[in-house]
PDB file of C-alpha atoms in Angstrom:
ATOM      1  CA  ARG A 830     -13.935  11.786 -12.295  1.00  0.00           C
ATOM      2  CA  LYS A 831     -11.588   9.042 -11.143  1.00  0.00           C
ATOM      3  CA  GLU A 832      -9.653   9.593  -7.887  1.00  0.00           C
ATOM      4  CA  VAL A 833      -6.344   8.805  -9.504  1.00  0.00           C
ATOM      5  CA  GLU A 834      -5.867   9.329 -13.247  1.00  0.00           C
ATOM      6  CA  GLN A 835      -3.028   8.410 -15.609  1.00  0.00           C
ATOM      7  CA  ASP A 836      -2.354   8.677 -19.347  1.00  0.00           C
ATOM      8  CA  PRO A 837      -2.676   5.019 -20.484  1.00  0.00           C
ATOM      9  CA  GLY A 838      -0.038   5.468 -23.157  1.00  0.00           C
ATOM     10  CA  PRO A 839       1.653   3.459 -24.562  1.00  0.00           C
ATOM     11  CA  PHE A 840       4.793   5.576 -24.329  1.00  0.00           C
ATOM     12  CA  ASN A 841       7.124   4.160 -26.976  1.00  0.00           C
ATOM     13  CA  VAL A 842      10.648   4.805 -25.738  1.00  0.00           C
ATOM     14  CA  PRO A 843      13.940   4.127 -27.579  1.00  0.00           C
ATOM     15  CA  GLU A 844      16.392   2.081 -25.469  1.00  0.00           C
ATOM     16  CA  GLY A 845      18.629   4.455 -23.515  1.00  0.00           C
ATOM     17  CA  ALA A 846      16.246   7.363 -23.658  1.00  0.00           C
ATOM     18  CA  THR A 847      14.483   9.111 -20.800  1.00  0.00           C
ATOM     19  CA  VAL A 848      10.747   8.987 -20.326  1.00  0.00           C
ATOM     20  CA  ALA A 849       8.527  10.714 -17.748  1.00  0.00           C
ATOM     21  CA  PHE A 850       4.889  10.558 -17.106  1.00  0.00           C
ATOM     22  CA  ASN A 851       2.456  11.992 -14.518  1.00  0.00           C
ATOM     23  CA  CYS A 852      -0.445  10.885 -12.379  1.00  0.00           C
ATOM     24  CA  THR A 853      -3.051  13.241 -11.004  1.00  0.00           C
ATOM     25  CA  TYR A 854      -5.135  12.692  -7.853  1.00  0.00           C
ATOM     26  CA  SER A 855      -8.369  14.386  -6.931  1.00  0.00           C
ATOM     27  CA  ASN A 856      -8.482  13.849  -3.133  1.00  0.00           C
ATOM     28  CA  SER A 857      -6.454  16.583  -1.498  1.00  0.00           C
ATOM     29  CA  ALA A 858      -6.486  14.592   1.617  1.00  0.00           C
ATOM     30  CA  SER A 859      -4.533  11.816   0.194  1.00  0.00           C
ATOM     31  CA  GLN A 860      -1.608  11.090   2.367  1.00  0.00           C
ATOM     32  CA  SER A 861       0.926   8.823   0.699  1.00  0.00           C
ATOM     33  CA  PHE A 862       1.822   8.008  -2.754  1.00  0.00           C
ATOM     34  CA  PHE A 863       3.555   5.190  -4.432  1.00  0.00           C
ATOM     35  CA  TRP A 864       4.532   3.751  -7.941  1.00  0.00           C
ATOM     36  CA  TYR A 865       3.842   0.156  -8.669  1.00  0.00           C
ATOM     37  CA  ARG A 866       5.092  -1.856 -11.721  1.00  0.00           C
ATOM     38  CA  GLN A 867       3.028  -4.514 -13.378  1.00  0.00           C
ATOM     39  CA  ASP A 868       4.361  -6.825 -16.087  1.00  0.00           C
ATOM     40  CA  CYS A 869       1.881  -8.293 -18.556  1.00  0.00           C
ATOM     41  CA  ARG A 870      -0.546 -10.770 -16.936  1.00  0.00           C
ATOM     42  CA  LYS A 871       1.347 -10.585 -13.678  1.00  0.00           C
ATOM     43  CA  GLU A 872       0.601  -9.105 -10.262  1.00  0.00           C
ATOM     44  CA  PRO A 873       1.587  -5.493  -9.435  1.00  0.00           C
ATOM     45  CA  LYS A 874       4.764  -4.892  -7.418  1.00  0.00           C
ATOM     46  CA  LEU A 875       5.962  -1.819  -5.503  1.00  0.00           C
ATOM     47  CA  LEU A 876       8.465   0.146  -7.396  1.00  0.00           C
ATOM     48  CA  MET A 877       8.945   3.040  -5.047  1.00  0.00           C
ATOM     49  CA  SER A 878       7.382   5.413  -2.664  1.00  0.00           C
ATOM     50  CA  VAL A 879       7.016   9.097  -3.553  1.00  0.00           C
ATOM     51  CA  TYR A 880       8.153  11.642  -0.967  1.00  0.00           C
ATOM     52  CA  SER A 881       7.443  15.448  -0.901  1.00  0.00           C
ATOM     53  CA  SER A 882      11.036  16.235  -1.398  1.00  0.00           C
ATOM     54  CA  GLY A 883      11.420  13.871  -4.290  1.00  0.00           C
ATOM     55  CA  ASN A 884      13.291  10.625  -4.342  1.00  0.00           C
ATOM     56  CA  GLU A 885      15.486   8.687  -6.534  1.00  0.00           C
ATOM     57  CA  ASP A 886      16.168   4.899  -6.826  1.00  0.00           C
ATOM     58  CA  GLY A 887      18.818   4.184  -9.360  1.00  0.00           C
ATOM     59  CA  ARG A 888      17.469   5.152 -12.726  1.00  0.00           C
ATOM     60  CA  PHE A 889      14.034   6.046 -11.372  1.00  0.00           C
ATOM     61  CA  THR A 890      13.034   9.443  -9.920  1.00  0.00           C
ATOM     62  CA  ALA A 891       9.724  10.152  -8.339  1.00  0.00           C
ATOM     63  CA  GLN A 892       8.279  13.490  -7.561  1.00  0.00           C
ATOM     64  CA  LEU A 893       5.210  14.738  -5.687  1.00  0.00           C
ATOM     65  CA  ASN A 894       3.584  18.144  -6.251  1.00  0.00           C
ATOM     66  CA  ARG A 895       0.876  18.611  -3.720  1.00  0.00           C
ATOM     67  CA  ALA A 896      -0.085  22.074  -4.883  1.00  0.00           C
ATOM     68  CA  SER A 897      -1.079  20.770  -8.254  1.00  0.00           C
ATOM     69  CA  GLN A 898      -2.004  17.307  -7.022  1.00  0.00           C
ATOM     70  CA  TYR A 899       0.150  15.155  -9.159  1.00  0.00           C
ATOM     71  CA  ILE A 900       2.995  12.720  -8.873  1.00  0.00           C
ATOM     72  CA  SER A 901       5.466  11.951 -11.573  1.00  0.00           C
ATOM     73  CA  LEU A 902       7.948   9.130 -12.510  1.00  0.00           C
ATOM     74  CA  LEU A 903      10.960   9.660 -14.599  1.00  0.00           C
ATOM     75  CA  ILE A 904      13.013   6.702 -15.963  1.00  0.00           C
ATOM     76  CA  ARG A 905      16.495   7.462 -17.333  1.00  0.00           C
ATOM     77  CA  ASP A 906      18.493   5.266 -19.604  1.00  0.00           C
ATOM     78  CA  SER A 907      15.516   3.148 -20.266  1.00  0.00           C
ATOM     79  CA  LYS A 908      16.228  -0.672 -20.551  1.00  0.00           C
ATOM     80  CA  LEU A 909      14.136  -3.164 -22.538  1.00  0.00           C
ATOM     81  CA  SER A 910      13.251  -4.695 -19.119  1.00  0.00           C
ATOM     82  CA  ASP A 911      11.602  -1.488 -18.161  1.00  0.00           C
ATOM     83  CA  SER A 912       8.680  -2.298 -20.564  1.00  0.00           C
ATOM     84  CA  ALA A 913       5.637  -2.713 -18.210  1.00  0.00           C
ATOM     85  CA  THR A 914       2.639  -0.803 -16.929  1.00  0.00           C
ATOM     86  CA  TYR A 915       3.307   1.654 -14.183  1.00  0.00           C
ATOM     87  CA  LEU A 916       0.464   2.181 -11.631  1.00  0.00           C
ATOM     88  CA  CYS A 917       0.339   5.149  -9.338  1.00  0.00           C
ATOM     89  CA  VAL A 918      -1.267   4.777  -5.968  1.00  0.00           C
ATOM     90  CA  ALA A 919      -2.647   7.171  -3.420  1.00  0.00           C
ATOM     91  CA  THR A 920      -3.618   6.284   0.145  1.00  0.00           C
ATOM     92  CA  GLU A 921      -6.114   7.949   2.384  1.00  0.00           C
ATOM     93  CA  ALA A 922      -4.977   9.337   5.702  1.00  0.00           C
ATOM     94  CA  ALA A 923      -5.223   6.175   7.792  1.00  0.00           C
ATOM     95  CA  GLY A 924      -3.478   4.194   5.072  1.00  0.00           C
ATOM     96  CA  ASN A 925      -5.905   1.374   4.949  1.00  0.00           C
ATOM     97  CA  LYS A 926      -7.212   1.974   1.508  1.00  0.00           C
ATOM     98  CA  LEU A 927      -4.995   2.240  -1.484  1.00  0.00           C
ATOM     99  CA  THR A 928      -6.440   3.744  -4.699  1.00  0.00           C
ATOM    100  CA  PHE A 929      -4.783   2.781  -7.937  1.00  0.00           C
ATOM    101  CA  GLY A 930      -4.628   4.685 -11.120  1.00  0.00           C
ATOM    102  CA  GLY A 931      -5.474   2.933 -14.424  1.00  0.00           C
ATOM    103  CA  GLY A 932      -1.762   2.569 -15.306  1.00  0.00           C
ATOM    104  CA  THR A 933       0.580   3.965 -17.866  1.00  0.00           C
ATOM    105  CA  ARG A 934       2.004   1.497 -20.385  1.00  0.00           C
ATOM    106  CA  VAL A 935       5.759   1.905 -21.279  1.00  0.00           C
ATOM    107  CA  LEU A 936       7.246   0.034 -24.275  1.00  0.00           C
ATOM    108  CA  VAL A 937      11.090   0.311 -24.626  1.00  0.00           C
ATOM    109  CA  LYS A 938      12.358  -0.613 -28.039  1.00  0.00           C
ATOM    110  CA  PRO A 939      15.743  -1.378 -29.299  1.00  0.00           C
TER     111      PRO A 939
ATOM    112  CA  ASP B 199       7.765 -14.288  -1.674  1.00  0.00           C
ATOM    113  CA  ALA B 200       5.035 -13.073   0.585  1.00  0.00           C
ATOM    114  CA  GLY B 201       3.304 -16.368   0.876  1.00  0.00           C
ATOM    115  CA  ILE B 202       0.057 -15.520  -0.736  1.00  0.00           C
ATOM    116  CA  THR B 203      -1.823 -18.085  -2.811  1.00  0.00           C
ATOM    117  CA  GLN B 204      -5.163 -17.653  -4.622  1.00  0.00           C
ATOM    118  CA  SER B 205      -7.523 -20.356  -5.697  1.00  0.00           C
ATOM    119  CA  PRO B 206      -8.709 -21.122  -8.172  1.00  0.00           C
ATOM    120  CA  ARG B 207      -6.425 -19.381 -10.607  1.00  0.00           C
ATOM    121  CA  HIS B 208      -8.830 -19.768 -13.437  1.00  0.00           C
ATOM    122  CA  LYS B 209     -12.521 -20.346 -13.420  1.00  0.00           C
ATOM    123  CA  VAL B 210     -15.266 -20.165 -16.082  1.00  0.00           C
ATOM    124  CA  THR B 211     -18.818 -20.165 -14.730  1.00  0.00           C
ATOM    125  CA  GLU B 212     -22.271 -19.373 -15.865  1.00  0.00           C
ATOM    126  CA  THR B 213     -24.375 -16.340 -15.027  1.00  0.00           C
ATOM    127  CA  GLY B 214     -26.381 -16.778 -11.760  1.00  0.00           C
ATOM    128  CA  THR B 215     -24.022 -19.355 -10.196  1.00  0.00           C
ATOM    129  CA  PRO B 216     -22.258 -18.631  -6.902  1.00  0.00           C
ATOM    130  CA  VAL B 217     -18.491 -18.321  -6.949  1.00  0.00           C
ATOM    131  CA  THR B 218     -15.994 -18.231  -4.155  1.00  0.00           C
ATOM    132  CA  LEU B 219     -12.354 -17.116  -4.456  1.00  0.00           C
ATOM    133  CA  ARG B 220      -9.919 -17.922  -1.769  1.00  0.00           C
ATOM    134  CA  CYS B 221      -6.891 -16.007  -0.615  1.00  0.00           C
ATOM    135  CA  HIS B 222      -4.484 -17.634   1.768  1.00  0.00           C
ATOM    136  CA  GLN B 223      -1.457 -16.125   3.400  1.00  0.00           C
ATOM    137  CA  THR B 224       1.180 -17.799   5.460  1.00  0.00           C
ATOM    138  CA  GLU B 225       2.508 -14.821   7.449  1.00  0.00           C
ATOM    139  CA  ASN B 226      -0.568 -13.920   9.639  1.00  0.00           C
ATOM    140  CA  HIS B 227      -0.791 -10.302   8.640  1.00  0.00           C
ATOM    141  CA  ARG B 228      -3.789  -8.204   9.633  1.00  0.00           C
ATOM    142  CA  TYR B 229      -4.641  -6.416   6.523  1.00  0.00           C
ATOM    143  CA  MET B 230      -5.903  -8.370   3.405  1.00  0.00           C
ATOM    144  CA  TYR B 231      -7.505  -6.926   0.279  1.00  0.00           C
ATOM    145  CA  TRP B 232      -9.454  -8.050  -2.695  1.00  0.00           C
ATOM    146  CA  TYR B 233      -9.097  -6.006  -5.943  1.00  0.00           C
ATOM    147  CA  ARG B 234     -10.425  -6.556  -9.387  1.00  0.00           C
ATOM    148  CA  GLN B 235      -8.584  -5.400 -12.547  1.00  0.00           C
ATOM    149  CA  ASP B 236     -10.200  -4.534 -15.781  1.00  0.00           C
ATOM    150  CA  PRO B 237      -9.057  -2.806 -18.885  1.00  0.00           C
ATOM    151  CA  GLY B 238      -9.611   0.894 -18.666  1.00  0.00           C
ATOM    152  CA  HIS B 239     -10.324   0.772 -15.020  1.00  0.00           C
ATOM    153  CA  GLY B 240      -7.131  -0.405 -13.401  1.00  0.00           C
ATOM    154  CA  LEU B 241      -7.208  -1.990  -9.954  1.00  0.00           C
ATOM    155  CA  ARG B 242     -10.342  -1.265  -7.918  1.00  0.00           C
ATOM    156  CA  LEU B 243     -10.840  -2.211  -4.308  1.00  0.00           C
ATOM    157  CA  ILE B 244     -13.687  -4.452  -3.614  1.00  0.00           C
ATOM    158  CA  HIS B 245     -13.352  -5.308   0.108  1.00  0.00           C
ATOM    159  CA  TYR B 246     -10.646  -5.296   2.633  1.00  0.00           C
ATOM    160  CA  SER B 247     -10.177  -6.835   6.011  1.00  0.00           C
ATOM    161  CA  TYR B 248      -8.206  -5.585   9.016  1.00  0.00           C
ATOM    162  CA  GLY B 249      -8.667  -8.666  11.308  1.00  0.00           C
ATOM    163  CA  VAL B 250     -10.697 -11.786  11.816  1.00  0.00           C
ATOM    164  CA  LYS B 251     -14.327 -10.886  11.163  1.00  0.00           C
ATOM    165  CA  ASP B 252     -13.386  -7.226  10.594  1.00  0.00           C
ATOM    166  CA  THR B 253     -14.111  -6.164   7.010  1.00  0.00           C
ATOM    167  CA  ASP B 254     -14.951  -3.072   5.214  1.00  0.00           C
ATOM    168  CA  LYS B 255     -16.266  -2.095   1.699  1.00  0.00           C
ATOM    169  CA  GLY B 256     -14.171  -0.675  -1.133  1.00  0.00           C
ATOM    170  CA  GLU B 257     -15.299   1.247  -4.095  1.00  0.00           C
ATOM    171  CA  VAL B 258     -16.923  -1.561  -5.970  1.00  0.00           C
ATOM    172  CA  SER B 259     -18.368  -3.778  -3.368  1.00  0.00           C
ATOM    173  CA  ASP B 260     -21.944  -4.322  -4.790  1.00  0.00           C
ATOM    174  CA  GLY B 261     -22.510  -7.930  -5.724  1.00  0.00           C
ATOM    175  CA  TYR B 262     -19.680  -9.152  -3.610  1.00  0.00           C
ATOM    176  CA  SER B 263     -19.342 -10.459  -0.021  1.00  0.00           C
ATOM    177  CA  VAL B 264     -16.299 -11.414   2.053  1.00  0.00           C
ATOM    178  CA  SER B 265     -15.515 -13.482   5.013  1.00  0.00           C
ATOM    179  CA  ARG B 266     -12.450 -13.823   7.245  1.00  0.00           C
ATOM    180  CA  SER B 267     -12.950 -16.391   9.937  1.00  0.00           C
ATOM    181  CA  LYS B 268      -9.202 -17.071  10.276  1.00  0.00           C
ATOM    182  CA  THR B 269      -6.326 -14.756   9.971  1.00  0.00           C
ATOM    183  CA  GLU B 270      -4.820 -16.700   7.054  1.00  0.00           C
ATOM    184  CA  ASP B 271      -7.865 -16.869   4.840  1.00  0.00           C
ATOM    185  CA  PHE B 272      -9.823 -14.203   3.178  1.00  0.00           C
ATOM    186  CA  LEU B 273     -12.750 -15.394   0.986  1.00  0.00           C
ATOM    187  CA  LEU B 274     -14.484 -13.362  -1.763  1.00  0.00           C
ATOM    188  CA  THR B 275     -17.911 -14.560  -2.816  1.00  0.00           C
ATOM    189  CA  LEU B 276     -20.033 -13.682  -5.780  1.00  0.00           C
ATOM    190  CA  GLU B 277     -23.503 -14.804  -4.641  1.00  0.00           C
ATOM    191  CA  SER B 278     -24.984 -14.824  -8.164  1.00  0.00           C
ATOM    192  CA  ALA B 279     -22.265 -14.174 -10.795  1.00  0.00           C
ATOM    193  CA  THR B 280     -23.013 -11.775 -13.618  1.00  0.00           C
ATOM    194  CA  SER B 281     -21.076 -11.161 -16.851  1.00  0.00           C
ATOM    195  CA  SER B 282     -19.984  -7.767 -15.537  1.00  0.00           C
ATOM    196  CA  GLN B 283     -17.971  -9.643 -12.878  1.00  0.00           C
ATOM    197  CA  THR B 284     -15.746 -11.208 -15.497  1.00  0.00           C
ATOM    198  CA  SER B 285     -12.342  -9.836 -14.371  1.00  0.00           C
ATOM    199  CA  VAL B 286      -9.048 -10.746 -12.905  1.00  0.00           C
ATOM    200  CA  TYR B 287      -9.276 -10.692  -9.163  1.00  0.00           C
ATOM    201  CA  PHE B 288      -6.115  -9.984  -7.121  1.00  0.00           C
ATOM    202  CA  CYS B 289      -5.728 -10.643  -3.373  1.00  0.00           C
ATOM    203  CA  ALA B 290      -3.189  -8.640  -1.443  1.00  0.00           C
ATOM    204  CA  ILE B 291      -1.713  -8.334   1.986  1.00  0.00           C
ATOM    205  CA  ARG B 292      -0.183  -5.440   3.735  1.00  0.00           C
ATOM    206  CA  ARG B 293       2.677  -6.461   6.122  1.00  0.00           C
ATOM    207  CA  ASP B 294       2.126  -5.152   9.684  1.00  0.00           C
ATOM    208  CA  ARG B 295       5.586  -3.763   9.618  1.00  0.00           C
ATOM    209  CA  GLY B 296       7.040  -1.741   6.644  1.00  0.00           C
ATOM    210  CA  TYR B 297       5.481   0.804   4.305  1.00  0.00           C
ATOM    211  CA  THR B 298       1.812   1.686   4.575  1.00  0.00           C
ATOM    212  CA  GLY B 299       1.555   1.610   0.784  1.00  0.00           C
ATOM    213  CA  GLU B 300       3.262  -1.604   0.255  1.00  0.00           C
ATOM    214  CA  LEU B 301       1.035  -4.367  -0.806  1.00  0.00           C
ATOM    215  CA  PHE B 302       2.097  -7.795  -1.810  1.00  0.00           C
ATOM    216  CA  PHE B 303      -0.292  -9.380  -4.378  1.00  0.00           C
ATOM    217  CA  GLY B 304      -1.217 -12.907  -5.178  1.00  0.00           C
ATOM    218  CA  GLU B 305      -0.845 -14.116  -8.760  1.00  0.00           C
ATOM    219  CA  GLY B 306      -4.490 -13.315  -9.475  1.00  0.00           C
ATOM    220  CA  SER B 307      -7.662 -15.410 -10.256  1.00  0.00           C
ATOM    221  CA  ARG B 308      -9.138 -15.045 -13.708  1.00  0.00           C
ATOM    222  CA  LEU B 309     -12.906 -15.361 -13.660  1.00  0.00           C
ATOM    223  CA  THR B 310     -15.061 -15.649 -16.718  1.00  0.00           C
ATOM    224  CA  VAL B 311     -18.764 -15.446 -16.294  1.00  0.00           C
ATOM    225  CA  LEU B 312     -20.698 -16.659 -19.432  1.00  0.00           C
TER     226      LEU B 312
END
């Protein structure tokens, strides 16, 4: 079983709609969590951190559920430019190793 | 711009030949990483370094070695390339200050082993 698992998608989303997807992690000792965004044939870039209390950055909301060992990302009012692959990341306690999920592909269509 | 450059950006080689990928940073951060990315597997950590001559293995280190003789350079070597090592390789740095989970990636090196 992979340490960090994601539904690969694609999630086909009408422009302006809301989309949400989850990521599960198997290591209960995982300390910190993040969402990265990766455009086609480009390098990944940090989108946002995920805090236990939940956090929001503009149209993006991230949640962490430690009891069920998953994190989620919600995108409101989807834009065409939100089309990308979203990677979830878990770090071990020391924070030196970051484990990436396989990514969830989102396609926003007019 | 985190000042990371990878070379070569593209390489085609034959099975059994040695290959070295170079990652160069301009900001002198301690932590540097090598990941490979393959369809269906996402990004997988090969090796990472936490200082000059200080390295550790990741989850897919077999068949790879690394060296860090200078802060700014982190080399990934495939001693005898195999077709299973065909992949996109990303180098990343972690800034000494800032989020623990924030990595800055290079543009990637696409390696094809025939």
